[in-house]
Amino acid sequence: MKEPAVPASKPQSLRLVLAVLLVVYIFNFLDRQIVNILAEPIRRDLGLSDTQIGLMTGIAFAAFYTCLGIPIARYADRPTTNRVGLIAGALVIWSGMTALCGQAQSFVQLLLARIGVGVGEAGCTPAAHSLIADLAPPEKRASAMAFYALGIPVGTLLGMLIGGLLADAYGWRTAFLVVGLPGIVLAGAVVLLLRDPRRAGEALRAASAAAPRQALSNREALAEILTSRAYVLLLAAGSSAAFLSYGKATWTTIFFQRTHGLTAGETGFWFGLWGGLAAIAGTLAGGWLADRFGKINRRHVMTAPAVGFALAAPLSIAAYFMTDWRWALALLMIPTMLNSLYYGPCFSSAQGLVKPEARAMASAVLLFSQNLIGLGLGPLFFGMLSDWIKPVAAGESVRWVLYGAALIGFVPAYFFWRTSLRLNDELDQKGA
């Protein structure tokens, strides 16, 4: 089945859309992940346990992000929806709620503000993925998705750097305000610079008027997604990868402060900067490798993620074993890069395994699983585990938790490999 033609656009249109969406996604992850570098100062100020840190950094955000993601994605898949306006509105909400985090006077207030951030951010990525998939040809889709995915490491890097420096100089409350408020201004720029290609031209408006008869129902969209065995395996791979990535991101940041004695600013600079650069390199490499070797055999779209997670596990254990934080940091750069290879291949494959009418839904279901299992349960599970083993491990509880987290890397490696075995057949069926 061939994909329906997308309205012609100028050659620079995809580049402009990717550039603007990248900036939006940088703010998305900056606002989402800055809480990691601020977690230790917040814990001391509000007297929180490690379990409460896990709740604040993970499930409070993820529960609402995931629950709202699917209905918002169905709205984004409607032919008459302005996806640009949806993204801009979501940006205003999550930015404002990030700023409100800095006003929290208790754990409950902070938890509610983090829920608000999750509510806003639910409107961003499914609509953005749908826009990119409409504009990028299939043979370049992994690279386009990987470019958009640079928002993850760049936003995380900036959150670590800016959050850490501001926390040291002015306190964690100021850090939330400084990173939250500019996003409201950015929303205006999004509306001015971008247009949804669905809404360009009279011919397209006429097509949009007739499109409701072609739209998929919720049941049809879910059936389209979940009857793909490759997609289900990809769901398992992406979810276990996110569980590892989000859990390690939170507790490795705390590990450098609690075990190695660095301040929030020092951790943000050293781990945030170098870890961010490694993740940027891995994200770009993952998209390039998928497009390069996927042309030879499409199963190789998943080869780099599978090999990367398997190799990263022993290297991570070696890094956490180091007693000198400099050696720990240096060793962590390689697994950080290897664990970042999967984003472009993962989401580009998800877009190719379904009809165009279900693309935003395909991203939303994948994000639902990744964020509920990964962001929601990863930090929380590792925090509960740290509290549980403290009577035995004392001040080394976080180090021992991270040993276990490293071993989880073999789980996504297995599922990415299993996904690769089915890609050729199922992508051929979809004409992707």
CSV table of C-alpha atoms in Angstrom, one decimal:
chain,number,residue,atom,x,y,z
A,1,MET,CA,0.0,0.0,0.0
A,2,LYS,CA,1.5,3.3,-1.1
A,3,GLU,CA,1.4,6.3,1.2
A,4,PRO,CA,-0.9,9.1,-0.1
A,5,ALA,CA,1.0,12.0,-1.6
A,6,VAL,CA,1.7,14.9,0.7
A,7,PRO,CA,1.2,18.5,-0.8
A,8,ALA,CA,4.3,19.8,-2.5
A,9,SER,CA,6.4,22.1,-0.4
A,10,LYS,CA,9.5,24.1,-0.9
A,11,PRO,CA,12.8,22.2,-0.3
A,12,GLN,CA,13.6,24.2,2.8
A,13,SER,CA,10.2,23.4,4.4
A,14,LEU,CA,11.3,20.2,6.1
A,15,ARG,CA,14.5,21.9,7.3
A,16,LEU,CA,12.5,24.8,8.8
A,17,VAL,CA,10.0,22.4,10.5
A,18,LEU,CA,12.8,20.3,11.9
A,19,ALA,CA,14.7,23.3,13.2
A,20,VAL,CA,11.7,24.8,15.0
A,21,LEU,CA,10.5,21.5,16.3
A,22,LEU,CA,14.0,20.8,17.6
A,23,VAL,CA,14.0,24.0,19.6
A,24,VAL,CA,10.5,23.1,21.0
A,25,TYR,CA,11.7,19.6,21.9
A,26,ILE,CA,14.8,21.1,23.6
A,27,PHE,CA,12.5,23.1,25.9
A,28,ASN,CA,10.3,20.0,26.3
A,29,PHE,CA,13.2,18.0,27.8
A,30,LEU,CA,14.9,21.0,29.6
A,31,ASP,CA,11.6,21.5,31.5
A,32,ARG,CA,11.1,17.8,32.0
A,33,GLN,CA,14.6,16.8,33.1
A,34,ILE,CA,15.8,19.8,35.1
A,35,VAL,CA,14.2,18.3,38.1
A,36,ASN,CA,16.9,15.6,38.1
A,37,ILE,CA,19.8,18.0,38.8
A,38,LEU,CA,17.6,19.8,41.3
A,39,ALA,CA,16.4,16.7,43.1
A,40,GLU,CA,19.2,16.6,45.8
A,41,PRO,CA,18.8,20.3,46.8
A,42,ILE,CA,15.0,19.9,46.8
A,43,ARG,CA,15.4,16.7,49.0
A,44,ARG,CA,17.5,18.6,51.5
A,45,ASP,CA,15.2,21.7,51.5
A,46,LEU,CA,11.8,19.8,51.8
A,47,GLY,CA,13.1,16.7,53.7
A,48,LEU,CA,12.1,14.1,51.1
A,49,SER,CA,12.9,10.4,51.0
A,50,ASP,CA,14.4,8.7,47.9
A,51,THR,CA,11.0,7.2,47.2
A,52,GLN,CA,9.5,10.7,47.1
A,53,ILE,CA,12.2,11.8,44.8
A,54,GLY,CA,11.3,8.9,42.5
A,55,LEU,CA,7.6,10.0,42.6
A,56,MET,CA,8.4,13.6,41.9
A,57,THR,CA,10.9,12.9,39.1
A,58,GLY,CA,8.9,10.1,37.5
A,59,ILE,CA,5.4,9.0,38.1
A,60,ALA,CA,3.9,12.4,38.9
A,61,PHE,CA,4.9,13.6,35.4
A,62,ALA,CA,4.5,10.3,33.5
A,63,ALA,CA,1.0,9.3,34.7
A,64,PHE,CA,-0.7,12.3,33.2
A,65,TYR,CA,1.6,12.6,30.2
A,66,THR,CA,0.8,9.0,29.2
A,67,CYS,CA,-2.9,9.1,30.0
A,68,LEU,CA,-3.5,12.3,27.9
A,69,GLY,CA,-1.1,11.3,25.1
A,70,ILE,CA,-3.4,8.9,23.3
A,71,PRO,CA,-6.5,11.1,23.1
A,72,ILE,CA,-4.4,14.1,22.1
A,73,ALA,CA,-2.8,11.9,19.4
A,74,ARG,CA,-6.2,10.9,18.1
A,75,TYR,CA,-7.0,14.6,17.9
A,76,ALA,CA,-3.7,15.2,16.1
A,77,ASP,CA,-4.6,12.5,13.5
A,78,ARG,CA,-7.8,14.2,12.5
A,79,PRO,CA,-7.4,15.7,9.1
A,80,THR,CA,-8.8,19.1,10.2
A,81,THR,CA,-6.5,19.5,13.3
A,82,ASN,CA,-3.9,22.2,13.2
A,83,ARG,CA,-1.0,20.4,14.7
A,84,VAL,CA,1.1,23.6,14.9
A,85,GLY,CA,-1.5,25.3,17.1
A,86,LEU,CA,-1.7,22.1,19.2
A,87,ILE,CA,2.1,22.1,19.8
A,88,ALA,CA,2.2,25.9,20.6
A,89,GLY,CA,-0.7,25.5,23.1
A,90,ALA,CA,1.0,22.6,24.8
A,91,LEU,CA,4.2,24.6,25.1
A,92,VAL,CA,2.5,27.4,26.9
A,93,ILE,CA,1.0,25.0,29.5
A,94,TRP,CA,4.1,23.0,30.3
A,95,SER,CA,6.3,26.1,30.4
A,96,GLY,CA,4.0,27.9,32.8
A,97,MET,CA,3.8,24.8,35.1
A,98,THR,CA,7.6,24.5,35.1
A,99,ALA,CA,7.8,28.1,36.4
A,100,LEU,CA,5.2,27.2,39.1
A,101,CYS,CA,7.4,24.3,40.3
A,102,GLY,CA,9.7,27.0,41.7
A,103,GLN,CA,6.8,28.4,43.9
A,104,ALA,CA,6.1,25.0,45.6
A,105,GLN,CA,6.3,25.1,49.4
A,106,SER,CA,5.6,21.4,50.0
A,107,PHE,CA,6.0,18.0,48.4
A,108,VAL,CA,2.3,17.9,47.4
A,109,GLN,CA,2.5,21.3,45.7
A,110,LEU,CA,5.6,20.3,43.8
A,111,LEU,CA,3.9,17.0,42.8
A,112,LEU,CA,0.9,18.9,41.5
A,113,ALA,CA,3.1,21.3,39.5
A,114,ARG,CA,5.0,18.4,37.9
A,115,ILE,CA,1.6,16.8,37.0
A,116,GLY,CA,0.9,20.1,35.2
A,117,VAL,CA,4.1,19.8,33.2
A,118,GLY,CA,3.1,16.3,32.2
A,119,VAL,CA,-0.3,17.5,31.0
A,120,GLY,CA,1.2,20.2,28.8
A,121,GLU,CA,4.0,18.0,27.3
A,122,ALA,CA,1.5,15.3,26.3
A,123,GLY,CA,0.5,17.5,23.3
A,124,CYS,CA,3.9,17.9,21.7
A,125,THR,CA,5.6,14.7,20.4
A,126,PRO,CA,2.8,12.8,18.8
A,127,ALA,CA,1.8,15.8,16.7
A,128,ALA,CA,5.5,16.6,15.9
A,129,HIS,CA,6.1,13.0,14.8
A,130,SER,CA,3.1,13.2,12.6
A,131,LEU,CA,4.2,16.4,11.0
A,132,ILE,CA,7.7,15.0,10.3
A,133,ALA,CA,6.4,11.8,8.9
A,134,ASP,CA,4.2,13.7,6.4
A,135,LEU,CA,7.2,15.8,5.2
A,136,ALA,CA,10.1,13.4,5.3
A,137,PRO,CA,10.5,10.7,2.6
A,138,PRO,CA,10.6,7.2,4.0
A,139,GLU,CA,14.3,6.7,3.2
A,140,LYS,CA,15.2,9.8,5.2
A,141,ARG,CA,12.7,9.4,8.0
A,142,ALA,CA,15.1,7.8,10.6
A,143,SER,CA,17.5,10.7,10.2
A,144,ALA,CA,14.7,13.3,10.4
A,145,MET,CA,13.4,11.6,13.6
A,146,ALA,CA,16.9,11.4,15.0
A,147,PHE,CA,17.4,15.1,14.3
A,148,TYR,CA,14.2,15.9,16.2
A,149,ALA,CA,15.3,13.6,19.0
A,150,LEU,CA,18.4,15.7,19.5
A,151,GLY,CA,16.0,17.7,21.8
A,152,ILE,CA,16.4,14.9,24.3
A,153,PRO,CA,20.2,15.1,24.9
A,154,VAL,CA,20.4,18.9,24.2
A,155,GLY,CA,17.5,19.7,26.5
A,156,THR,CA,18.8,17.4,29.2
A,157,LEU,CA,22.3,18.9,28.8
A,158,LEU,CA,21.0,22.4,29.2
A,159,GLY,CA,18.8,21.4,32.1
A,160,MET,CA,21.8,20.0,33.9
A,161,LEU,CA,24.0,22.9,33.2
A,162,ILE,CA,21.6,25.7,33.7
A,163,GLY,CA,19.8,24.0,36.6
A,164,GLY,CA,23.0,23.1,38.4
A,165,LEU,CA,24.6,26.5,38.0
A,166,LEU,CA,21.5,28.4,39.0
A,167,ALA,CA,20.8,26.1,42.0
A,168,ASP,CA,24.4,26.7,43.3
A,169,ALA,CA,24.1,30.5,42.8
A,170,TYR,CA,20.5,31.3,43.5
A,171,GLY,CA,18.7,28.2,44.6
A,172,TRP,CA,16.5,25.6,43.0
A,173,ARG,CA,13.4,27.8,42.9
A,174,THR,CA,15.0,30.4,40.7
A,175,ALA,CA,16.2,27.6,38.4
A,176,PHE,CA,12.6,26.5,37.7
A,177,LEU,CA,11.5,30.1,36.9
A,178,VAL,CA,14.4,30.9,34.6
A,179,VAL,CA,13.9,27.8,32.4
A,180,GLY,CA,10.1,27.9,32.4
A,181,LEU,CA,9.1,31.4,31.4
A,182,PRO,CA,10.9,31.6,28.0
A,183,GLY,CA,8.9,28.8,26.6
A,184,ILE,CA,5.8,31.0,26.6
A,185,VAL,CA,7.5,33.4,24.3
A,186,LEU,CA,8.7,30.5,22.1
A,187,ALA,CA,5.1,29.4,21.6
A,188,GLY,CA,4.4,32.6,19.7
A,189,ALA,CA,7.4,32.0,17.4
A,190,VAL,CA,6.1,28.5,16.6
A,191,VAL,CA,2.7,30.0,15.4
A,192,LEU,CA,4.5,32.6,13.3
A,193,LEU,CA,7.0,30.4,11.7
A,194,LEU,CA,5.2,27.1,11.0
A,195,ARG,CA,2.1,26.0,9.0
A,196,ASP,CA,0.5,22.6,9.1
A,197,PRO,CA,0.8,21.2,5.6
A,198,ARG,CA,-2.7,19.9,5.9
A,199,ARG,CA,-4.0,23.5,5.9
A,200,ALA,CA,-2.0,24.9,3.0
A,201,GLY,CA,-4.0,25.6,-0.2
A,202,GLU,CA,-7.5,25.3,-1.4
A,203,ALA,CA,-7.1,21.8,-2.8
A,204,LEU,CA,-5.9,20.5,0.5
A,205,ARG,CA,-8.8,22.1,2.3
A,206,ALA,CA,-11.1,20.4,-0.1
A,207,ALA,CA,-9.4,17.1,0.6
A,208,SER,CA,-9.6,17.7,4.4
A,209,ALA,CA,-13.4,18.3,4.0
A,210,ALA,CA,-13.7,14.8,2.5
A,211,ALA,CA,-11.2,13.2,4.8
A,212,PRO,CA,-13.4,12.2,7.7
A,213,ARG,CA,-14.7,9.2,5.7
A,214,GLN,CA,-11.0,8.0,5.5
A,215,ALA,CA,-10.2,8.6,9.2
A,216,LEU,CA,-9.7,5.5,11.4
A,217,SER,CA,-11.8,5.0,14.5
A,218,ASN,CA,-10.1,4.5,17.9
A,219,ARG,CA,-10.6,0.7,17.6
A,220,GLU,CA,-9.3,0.6,14.0
A,221,ALA,CA,-6.2,2.7,14.9
A,222,LEU,CA,-5.4,0.5,17.8
A,223,ALA,CA,-6.0,-2.7,15.7
A,224,GLU,CA,-3.7,-1.3,13.0
A,225,ILE,CA,-1.0,-0.8,15.6
A,226,LEU,CA,-1.3,-3.8,17.8
A,227,THR,CA,-1.8,-6.4,15.1
A,228,SER,CA,1.8,-5.7,14.0
A,229,ARG,CA,4.1,-8.1,15.7
A,230,ALA,CA,7.1,-6.0,14.8
A,231,TYR,CA,5.4,-3.0,16.5
A,232,VAL,CA,4.6,-5.0,19.7
A,233,LEU,CA,8.3,-6.1,19.9
A,234,LEU,CA,9.3,-2.5,19.2
A,235,LEU,CA,7.0,-1.4,22.1
A,236,ALA,CA,8.8,-3.8,24.4
A,237,ALA,CA,12.2,-2.7,23.2
A,238,GLY,CA,11.5,1.0,23.5
A,239,SER,CA,9.8,0.7,26.9
A,240,SER,CA,12.7,-1.3,28.5
A,241,ALA,CA,15.2,1.1,26.9
A,242,ALA,CA,13.3,4.1,28.5
A,243,PHE,CA,13.0,2.3,31.9
A,244,LEU,CA,16.8,2.0,31.8
A,245,SER,CA,17.5,5.5,30.4
A,246,TYR,CA,15.2,7.5,32.7
A,247,GLY,CA,16.0,5.6,35.8
A,248,LYS,CA,19.8,5.9,35.2
A,249,ALA,CA,19.5,9.6,34.3
A,250,THR,CA,17.9,10.5,37.6
A,251,TRP,CA,20.1,8.3,39.9
A,252,THR,CA,23.4,8.8,38.1
A,253,THR,CA,23.0,12.5,38.7
A,254,ILE,CA,22.3,11.9,42.4
A,255,PHE,CA,25.2,9.3,42.4
A,256,PHE,CA,27.7,12.0,41.5
A,257,GLN,CA,26.4,14.3,44.2
A,258,ARG,CA,25.8,11.8,47.0
A,259,THR,CA,28.6,9.3,46.5
A,260,HIS,CA,31.3,11.4,44.9
A,261,GLY,CA,30.5,14.7,46.8
A,262,LEU,CA,30.0,17.0,43.7
A,263,THR,CA,27.7,20.0,44.0
A,264,ALA,CA,24.6,20.3,41.8
A,265,GLY,CA,26.5,22.8,39.6
A,266,GLU,CA,29.6,20.6,39.3
A,267,THR,CA,27.5,17.6,38.4
A,268,GLY,CA,25.5,19.7,35.9
A,269,PHE,CA,28.7,20.9,34.2
A,270,TRP,CA,30.7,17.7,34.1
A,271,PHE,CA,28.1,15.0,33.8
A,272,GLY,CA,25.5,17.2,32.0
A,273,LEU,CA,27.9,18.6,29.5
A,274,TRP,CA,29.9,15.5,28.6
A,275,GLY,CA,27.0,13.1,28.9
A,276,GLY,CA,24.9,15.4,26.8
A,277,LEU,CA,27.6,15.6,24.0
A,278,ALA,CA,27.9,11.8,24.1
A,279,ALA,CA,24.1,11.4,23.8
A,280,ILE,CA,24.0,13.9,20.9
A,281,ALA,CA,26.6,11.9,19.1
A,282,GLY,CA,24.8,8.7,19.7
A,283,THR,CA,21.4,10.1,18.6
A,284,LEU,CA,22.8,11.4,15.3
A,285,ALA,CA,24.8,8.2,14.7
A,286,GLY,CA,21.7,6.1,15.3
A,287,GLY,CA,19.7,7.9,12.7
A,288,TRP,CA,22.6,7.9,10.2
A,289,LEU,CA,23.4,4.2,10.7
A,290,ALA,CA,19.7,3.2,10.3
A,291,ASP,CA,19.3,5.1,7.0
A,292,ARG,CA,22.7,3.9,5.7
A,293,PHE,CA,22.5,0.2,6.5
A,294,GLY,CA,18.7,0.1,6.2
A,295,LYS,CA,19.1,0.6,2.5
A,296,ILE,CA,21.0,-2.6,2.3
A,297,ASN,CA,18.7,-4.6,4.5
A,298,ARG,CA,15.9,-3.0,6.6
A,299,ARG,CA,16.5,-5.3,9.5
A,300,HIS,CA,19.8,-3.4,10.1
A,301,VAL,CA,17.7,-0.4,11.1
A,302,MET,CA,17.7,-2.1,14.5
A,303,THR,CA,21.2,-3.5,14.5
A,304,ALA,CA,22.9,-0.5,16.1
A,305,PRO,CA,20.4,-0.2,19.0
A,306,ALA,CA,20.6,-4.0,19.8
A,307,VAL,CA,24.4,-4.1,19.8
A,308,GLY,CA,24.7,-0.7,21.5
A,309,PHE,CA,22.6,-1.7,24.6
A,310,ALA,CA,24.4,-5.1,24.9
A,311,LEU,CA,27.9,-3.4,24.9
A,312,ALA,CA,26.8,-0.6,27.2
A,313,ALA,CA,25.9,-2.9,30.1
A,314,PRO,CA,29.4,-4.1,31.2
A,315,LEU,CA,30.9,-0.6,30.5
A,316,SER,CA,28.3,1.0,32.8
A,317,ILE,CA,29.1,-1.5,35.6
A,318,ALA,CA,32.8,-0.6,35.3
A,319,ALA,CA,32.0,3.1,35.5
A,320,TYR,CA,29.9,2.8,38.6
A,321,PHE,CA,32.7,0.7,40.2
A,322,MET,CA,35.2,3.6,40.0
A,323,THR,CA,36.0,5.4,43.2
A,324,ASP,CA,37.4,8.5,41.4
A,325,TRP,CA,34.5,10.5,39.8
A,326,ARG,CA,36.7,11.5,36.8
A,327,TRP,CA,37.2,7.9,35.8
A,328,ALA,CA,33.5,7.2,36.4
A,329,LEU,CA,32.6,10.1,34.2
A,330,ALA,CA,35.0,9.2,31.4
A,331,LEU,CA,33.8,5.5,31.3
A,332,LEU,CA,30.1,6.5,31.3
A,333,MET,CA,30.5,8.5,28.1
A,334,ILE,CA,30.7,5.4,25.9
A,335,PRO,CA,27.5,3.6,27.3
A,336,THR,CA,25.7,7.0,27.2
A,337,MET,CA,26.5,7.2,23.5
A,338,LEU,CA,25.6,3.6,22.8
A,339,ASN,CA,22.3,3.9,24.7
A,340,SER,CA,21.3,6.8,22.6
A,341,LEU,CA,21.4,5.0,19.2
A,342,TYR,CA,17.8,3.8,19.4
A,343,TYR,CA,15.6,6.9,19.1
A,344,GLY,CA,15.6,7.6,15.4
A,345,PRO,CA,15.4,3.9,14.4
A,346,CYS,CA,12.7,3.2,16.9
A,347,PHE,CA,10.2,6.0,16.0
A,348,SER,CA,10.9,5.9,12.3
A,349,SER,CA,10.1,2.2,12.2
A,350,ALA,CA,6.9,2.8,14.3
A,351,GLN,CA,5.8,5.3,11.6
A,352,GLY,CA,6.4,2.9,8.8
A,353,LEU,CA,4.6,0.0,10.4
A,354,VAL,CA,1.2,1.7,10.3
A,355,LYS,CA,-1.1,3.6,7.9
A,356,PRO,CA,-0.5,7.4,7.7
A,357,GLU,CA,-3.9,7.9,9.4
A,358,ALA,CA,-2.6,6.2,12.5
A,359,ARG,CA,0.9,7.7,12.7
A,360,ALA,CA,0.3,10.1,15.7
A,361,MET,CA,-1.4,7.2,17.4
A,362,ALA,CA,1.6,4.9,16.8
A,363,SER,CA,3.9,7.5,18.4
A,364,ALA,CA,1.5,8.1,21.3
A,365,VAL,CA,1.2,4.4,22.2
A,366,LEU,CA,4.9,4.0,22.1
A,367,LEU,CA,5.4,7.2,24.2
A,368,PHE,CA,2.6,5.9,26.5
A,369,SER,CA,4.5,2.8,27.2
A,370,GLN,CA,7.9,4.4,27.3
A,371,ASN,CA,6.9,7.1,29.7
A,372,LEU,CA,4.6,5.1,32.0
A,373,ILE,CA,7.2,2.2,32.3
A,374,GLY,CA,10.3,4.3,31.7
A,375,LEU,CA,9.8,7.8,33.1
A,376,GLY,CA,7.1,6.8,35.5
A,377,LEU,CA,8.5,3.6,37.0
A,378,GLY,CA,12.2,3.8,36.3
A,379,PRO,CA,13.1,6.6,38.8
A,380,LEU,CA,10.5,5.4,41.3
A,381,PHE,CA,11.6,1.8,41.2
A,382,PHE,CA,15.3,2.7,41.6
A,383,GLY,CA,14.4,5.1,44.4
A,384,MET,CA,12.4,2.5,46.3
A,385,LEU,CA,15.2,0.0,45.8
A,386,SER,CA,17.7,2.5,47.2
A,387,ASP,CA,15.6,3.0,50.3
A,388,TRP,CA,15.1,-0.8,50.7
A,389,ILE,CA,18.9,-1.6,50.6
A,390,LYS,CA,20.1,1.3,52.7
A,391,PRO,CA,20.2,-0.7,55.9
A,392,VAL,CA,22.8,-3.0,54.2
A,393,ALA,CA,24.5,-0.7,51.7
A,394,ALA,CA,24.3,2.6,53.7
A,395,GLY,CA,25.7,5.5,51.7
A,396,GLU,CA,26.5,3.2,48.8
A,397,SER,CA,22.9,2.2,48.1
A,398,VAL,CA,22.7,4.3,44.9
A,399,ARG,CA,25.9,2.7,43.5
A,400,TRP,CA,24.4,-0.8,44.0
A,401,VAL,CA,21.1,0.2,42.4
A,402,LEU,CA,23.0,1.5,39.4
A,403,TYR,CA,24.8,-1.9,39.1
A,404,GLY,CA,21.4,-3.5,38.7
A,405,ALA,CA,20.2,-0.8,36.2
A,406,ALA,CA,23.2,-1.5,34.0
A,407,LEU,CA,22.3,-5.2,33.7
A,408,ILE,CA,18.8,-4.2,32.5
A,409,GLY,CA,20.5,-3.1,29.3
A,410,PHE,CA,20.5,-6.7,27.9
A,411,VAL,CA,16.6,-6.6,27.9
A,412,PRO,CA,16.2,-3.9,25.3
A,413,ALA,CA,19.1,-5.4,23.3
A,414,TYR,CA,17.2,-8.6,23.0
A,415,PHE,CA,13.9,-7.0,22.0
A,416,PHE,CA,15.6,-4.7,19.4
A,417,TRP,CA,17.2,-7.8,17.9
A,418,ARG,CA,13.8,-9.7,17.8
A,419,THR,CA,12.2,-6.6,16.2
A,420,SER,CA,14.8,-6.6,13.4
A,421,LEU,CA,13.8,-10.1,12.3
A,422,ARG,CA,10.3,-9.0,11.3
A,423,LEU,CA,11.0,-5.6,9.8
A,424,ASN,CA,11.5,-6.6,6.2
A,425,ASP,CA,8.2,-8.5,5.9
A,426,GLU,CA,6.0,-6.0,7.7
A,427,LEU,CA,7.4,-2.9,6.1
A,428,ASP,CA,6.9,-4.5,2.7
A,429,GLN,CA,3.3,-5.1,3.6
A,430,LYS,CA,2.8,-1.4,4.3
A,431,GLY,CA,4.8,-0.3,1.2
A,432,ALA,CA,7.1,1.7,3.5
